[in-house]
Tab-separated table of C-alpha atoms and ligand atoms in Angstrom:
chain	number	residue	atom	x	y	z
A	10	UNK	CA	0.000	0.000	0.000
A	11	UNK	CA	1.237	3.456	-0.825
A	12	UNK	CA	1.389	6.208	1.773
A	13	UNK	CA	-1.485	7.847	-0.071
A	14	UNK	CA	-3.650	4.768	0.228
A	15	UNK	CA	-2.809	4.541	3.942
A	16	UNK	CA	-4.068	8.100	4.431
A	17	UNK	CA	-7.250	7.365	2.486
A	18	UNK	CA	-7.793	4.297	4.660
A	19	UNK	CA	-7.131	6.248	7.881
A	20	UNK	CA	-9.634	8.879	6.837
A	21	UNK	CA	-12.245	6.193	6.231
A	22	UNK	CA	-11.532	4.768	9.697
A	23	UNK	CA	-11.756	8.193	11.346
A	24	UNK	CA	-15.070	8.825	9.626
A	25	UNK	CA	-16.430	5.500	10.792
A	26	UNK	CA	-15.279	6.092	14.372
A	27	UNK	CA	-16.808	9.535	14.572
A	28	UNK	CA	-19.969	8.762	12.641
A	29	UNK	CA	-19.095	11.070	9.762
A	30	UNK	CA	-20.095	10.489	6.167
A	31	UNK	CA	-16.909	9.768	4.194
A	32	UNK	CA	-18.199	11.787	1.288
A	33	UNK	CA	-18.340	14.853	3.515
A	34	UNK	CA	-14.580	14.773	4.189
A	35	UNK	CA	-12.295	15.758	1.319
A	36	UNK	CA	-8.611	14.910	1.270
A	37	UNK	CA	-6.451	17.686	-0.124
A	38	UNK	CA	-3.037	16.276	-1.042
A	39	UNK	CA	-0.610	19.109	-0.242
A	40	UNK	CA	2.013	18.931	-2.984
A	41	UNK	CA	3.994	22.106	-2.210
A	42	UNK	CA	7.732	21.695	-2.912
A	43	UNK	CA	6.997	18.435	-4.748
A	44	UNK	CA	7.416	18.040	-8.496
A	45	UNK	CA	4.998	17.000	-11.195
A	46	UNK	CA	6.605	13.523	-11.218
A	47	UNK	CA	5.596	13.111	-7.572
A	48	UNK	CA	2.041	14.212	-8.309
A	49	UNK	CA	1.426	11.963	-11.331
A	50	UNK	CA	1.109	8.692	-9.347
A	51	UNK	CA	-1.759	10.212	-7.335
A	52	UNK	CA	-3.491	11.348	-10.482
A	53	UNK	CA	-3.094	7.788	-11.802
A	54	UNK	CA	-4.831	6.513	-8.678
A	55	UNK	CA	-7.709	8.863	-9.377
A	56	UNK	CA	-6.945	11.542	-6.805
A	57	UNK	CA	-7.944	15.018	-7.926
A	58	UNK	CA	-7.773	17.481	-4.993
A	59	UNK	CA	-4.412	19.129	-4.397
A	60	UNK	CA	-3.140	21.984	-2.245
A	61	UNK	CA	-0.337	24.442	-2.863
A	62	UNK	CA	0.797	27.368	-0.785
A	63	UNK	CA	2.530	29.567	-3.337
A	64	UNK	CA	0.984	31.079	-6.419
A	65	UNK	CA	4.246	31.268	-8.341
A	66	UNK	CA	5.255	27.678	-7.668
A	67	UNK	CA	1.757	26.557	-8.672
A	68	UNK	CA	1.896	28.425	-11.966
A	69	UNK	CA	4.917	26.360	-12.916
A	70	UNK	CA	3.392	23.021	-11.973
A	71	UNK	CA	-0.344	23.045	-12.562
A	72	UNK	CA	-1.531	24.601	-15.837
A	73	UNK	CA	-0.321	21.643	-17.945
A	74	UNK	CA	-1.802	19.125	-15.502
A	75	UNK	CA	-5.083	21.056	-15.502
A	76	UNK	CA	-5.114	20.713	-19.293
A	77	UNK	CA	-4.589	16.962	-19.068
A	78	UNK	CA	-7.024	16.376	-16.189
A	79	UNK	CA	-9.980	18.696	-16.458
A	80	UNK	CA	-11.442	17.633	-13.113
A	81	UNK	CA	-8.500	18.633	-10.901
A	82	UNK	CA	-9.556	20.731	-7.909
A	83	UNK	CA	-6.666	23.001	-6.947
A	84	UNK	CA	-6.610	24.631	-3.510
A	85	UNK	CA	-4.570	27.655	-2.450
A	86	UNK	CA	-3.746	27.090	1.216
A	87	UNK	CA	-0.941	29.637	1.653
A	88	UNK	CA	-0.970	33.400	2.114
A	89	UNK	CA	-2.129	35.499	-0.807
A	90	UNK	CA	-0.795	38.927	-1.767
A	91	UNK	CA	-3.261	41.248	-3.473
A	92	UNK	CA	-0.902	41.700	-6.458
A	93	UNK	CA	-1.265	37.935	-7.080
A	94	UNK	CA	-5.070	37.939	-6.968
A	95	UNK	CA	-5.453	37.718	-10.770
A	96	UNK	CA	-3.155	34.705	-11.002
A	97	UNK	CA	-4.827	33.055	-8.023
A	98	UNK	CA	-8.339	33.464	-9.447
A	99	UNK	CA	-7.195	32.086	-12.807
A	100	UNK	CA	-5.457	29.024	-11.356
A	101	UNK	CA	-7.222	27.912	-8.183
A	102	UNK	CA	-10.643	26.391	-7.579
A	103	UNK	CA	-10.665	26.982	-3.830
A	104	UNK	CA	-8.872	29.761	-1.919
A	105	UNK	CA	-8.547	29.040	1.821
A	106	UNK	CA	-6.710	32.153	2.915
A	107	UNK	CA	-8.947	35.185	2.520
A	108	UNK	CA	-8.069	37.194	5.621
A	109	UNK	CA	-8.226	40.942	5.039
A	110	UNK	CA	-10.262	43.553	3.209
A	111	UNK	CA	-7.510	44.294	0.692
A	112	UNK	CA	-7.443	40.661	-0.461
A	113	UNK	CA	-11.214	40.348	-0.444
A	114	UNK	CA	-11.513	43.453	-2.578
A	115	UNK	CA	-8.836	42.309	-5.047
A	116	UNK	CA	-10.430	38.859	-5.365
A	117	UNK	CA	-13.892	40.334	-5.910
A	118	UNK	CA	-12.584	42.517	-8.719
A	119	UNK	CA	-10.697	39.668	-10.401
A	120	UNK	CA	-13.596	37.250	-10.100
A	121	UNK	CA	-15.808	39.725	-11.924
A	122	UNK	CA	-13.138	40.459	-14.549
A	123	UNK	CA	-12.424	36.817	-15.282
A	124	UNK	CA	-15.963	35.562	-14.689
A	125	UNK	CA	-14.368	32.790	-12.639
A	126	UNK	CA	-15.579	32.111	-9.114
A	127	UNK	CA	-13.319	30.000	-6.911
A	128	UNK	CA	-14.801	28.849	-3.643
A	129	UNK	CA	-13.608	31.142	-0.834
A	130	UNK	CA	-12.733	30.316	2.764
A	131	UNK	CA	-11.648	32.755	5.443
A	132	UNK	CA	-8.528	31.889	7.412
A	133	UNK	CA	-9.004	32.386	11.141
A	134	UNK	CA	-6.020	32.927	13.443
A	135	UNK	CA	-7.563	30.830	16.209
A	136	UNK	CA	-4.412	30.946	18.332
A	137	UNK	CA	-4.181	34.747	18.000
A	138	UNK	CA	-0.500	34.427	17.100
A	139	UNK	CA	1.146	37.687	16.026
A	140	UNK	CA	3.223	36.079	13.261
A	141	UNK	CA	0.350	34.103	11.774
A	142	UNK	CA	-2.055	35.112	9.021
A	143	UNK	CA	-5.795	35.019	9.533
A	144	UNK	CA	-8.633	37.055	10.934
A	145	UNK	CA	-8.806	37.186	14.722
A	146	UNK	CA	-11.839	35.319	16.090
A	147	UNK	CA	-13.256	38.573	17.486
A	148	UNK	CA	-13.096	40.190	14.041
A	149	UNK	CA	-14.641	37.336	12.084
A	150	UNK	CA	-18.277	38.499	12.140
A	151	UNK	CA	-17.344	41.973	10.961
A	152	UNK	CA	-15.091	40.659	8.220
A	153	UNK	CA	-17.713	38.234	6.907
A	154	UNK	CA	-20.265	41.040	6.879
A	155	UNK	CA	-17.837	43.232	4.958
A	156	UNK	CA	-17.100	40.459	2.423
A	157	UNK	CA	-20.820	40.113	1.821
A	158	UNK	CA	-22.007	43.708	1.901
A	159	UNK	CA	-19.041	45.654	0.613
A	160	UNK	CA	-17.442	43.192	-1.805
A	161	UNK	CA	-20.364	40.924	-2.721
A	162	UNK	CA	-18.268	37.841	-1.956
A	163	UNK	CA	-19.792	34.548	-0.999
A	164	UNK	CA	-17.677	32.948	1.729
A	165	UNK	CA	-18.291	29.236	2.086
A	166	UNK	CA	-16.158	28.208	5.016
A	167	UNK	CA	-13.302	28.714	7.442
A	168	UNK	CA	-9.736	27.476	7.666
A	169	UNK	CA	-7.223	27.393	10.530
A	170	UNK	CA	-3.655	26.347	11.314
A	171	UNK	CA	-3.407	25.713	15.071
A	172	UNK	CA	-0.333	26.898	17.004
A	173	UNK	CA	2.343	24.186	16.974
A	174	UNK	CA	2.641	24.066	20.755
A	175	UNK	CA	-1.041	23.811	21.636
A	176	UNK	CA	-3.624	21.043	21.559
A	177	UNK	CA	-4.971	21.212	18.014
A	178	UNK	CA	-8.362	19.812	19.027
A	179	UNK	CA	-9.205	23.023	20.921
A	180	UNK	CA	-8.635	25.040	17.768
A	181	UNK	CA	-10.566	22.628	15.579
A	182	UNK	CA	-13.516	22.764	17.971
A	183	UNK	CA	-13.403	26.563	17.976
A	184	UNK	CA	-13.282	26.765	14.170
A	185	UNK	CA	-16.181	24.337	13.825
A	186	UNK	CA	-18.233	26.370	16.287
A	187	UNK	CA	-17.556	29.604	14.418
A	188	UNK	CA	-18.490	27.970	11.103
A	189	UNK	CA	-21.783	26.809	12.590
A	190	UNK	CA	-22.517	30.219	14.069
A	191	UNK	CA	-22.099	31.804	10.669
A	192	UNK	CA	-23.835	29.066	8.717
A	193	UNK	CA	-20.715	28.172	6.762
A	194	UNK	CA	-20.512	24.664	5.310
A	195	UNK	CA	-16.764	24.168	4.956
A	196	UNK	CA	-14.157	23.629	7.698
A	197	UNK	CA	-10.599	23.289	6.378
A	198	UNK	CA	-8.550	21.884	9.252
A	199	UNK	CA	-6.194	19.041	10.063
A	200	UNK	CA	-2.769	18.208	8.609
A	201	UNK	CA	-0.591	15.065	8.573
A	202	UNK	CA	-0.222	14.879	12.349
A	203	UNK	CA	-3.797	15.571	13.368
A	204	UNK	CA	-6.292	15.014	10.554
A	205	UNK	CA	-8.006	12.247	12.541
A	206	UNK	CA	-8.852	14.717	15.318
A	207	UNK	CA	-9.990	17.289	12.794
A	208	UNK	CA	-12.355	14.768	11.212
A	209	UNK	CA	-13.817	13.884	14.604
A	210	UNK	CA	-14.424	17.597	15.163
A	211	UNK	CA	-16.135	18.289	11.855
A	212	UNK	CA	-13.483	18.951	9.196
A	213	UNK	CA	-14.856	18.898	5.652
A	214	UNK	CA	-11.380	19.350	4.127
A	215	UNK	CA	-8.137	17.957	5.549
A	216	UNK	CA	-4.812	19.192	4.160
A	217	UNK	CA	-2.256	16.387	4.200
A	218	UNK	CA	1.263	16.748	2.802
A	219	UNK	CA	4.113	14.820	4.429
A	220	UNK	CA	2.002	11.758	5.303
A	221	UNK	CA	1.425	11.312	1.558
A	222	UNK	CA	4.554	12.649	-0.142
A	223	UNK	CA	7.162	12.240	2.612
A	224	UNK	CA	9.205	14.845	4.451
A	225	UNK	CA	9.758	18.034	2.466
A	226	UNK	CA	13.344	19.069	1.768
A	227	UNK	CA	12.635	22.670	2.736
A	228	UNK	CA	10.113	23.944	5.222
A	229	UNK	CA	7.572	26.177	3.554
B	323	PLP	C1	2.153	22.507	4.327
B	323	PLP	C2	0.764	22.725	4.784
B	323	PLP	C3	-0.076	21.656	5.128
B	323	PLP	C4	0.379	20.198	5.104
B	323	PLP	O1	1.187	19.961	6.192
B	323	PLP	P1	1.754	18.470	6.480
B	323	PLP	O2	2.188	18.545	7.882
B	323	PLP	O3	2.854	18.238	5.521
B	323	PLP	O4	0.624	17.536	6.283
B	323	PLP	C5	-1.374	21.933	5.503
B	323	PLP	N1	-1.832	23.199	5.552
B	323	PLP	C6	-1.072	24.251	5.238
B	323	PLP	C7	-1.635	25.612	5.319
B	323	PLP	C8	0.255	24.056	4.849
B	323	PLP	O5	1.017	25.117	4.538
């Protein structure tokens, strides 16, 4: 069994244990730093959802693959600069990292221009870490209201990256609660080390890199 198939199997087990519908949990294979040759075996196995965290790196890797496999779902899971909004809208199907008015505004403009409407998630800085991207929990309601009323953006879910030194489950539970409060369907949470917990706590998208592809050469 490949590492990928192990992860798929673990996800099925986690769903069974926590009474979740397997179809409601999507595995995003995080291929950042990995090459097209590393991605092809997953495509051969029928996997179609992939995550990247840099626009530029993705532009080198994905357009040809998107031509060959029209049903690829490409997720941007890393920070987005507003000067990359056009490229991001053109390339990605889901953007997990909307986290400030400037980005929301730039995405809204590009989505209209290109008539392309990626699914949008708001990143929440659940650990309130100064160095980390994301809207603070206290600012989430206001930001969602602004996305809707000022920019006409439909936000469909929330995403978080828990602090490395804290119990991830607390952050997953908080994100799930906030998504419920705001009637948002998608919860993007859980990585290689904790996707089982995230599934138990309501994740609809888990972002798994190293458990599938192996340890990355550089930390990104
Ligand atoms: C790299 C990355 C992941 C995957 O992390 P692994 O520990 O390799 O599974 C998930 N989410 C984000 C935002 C990432 O940048």
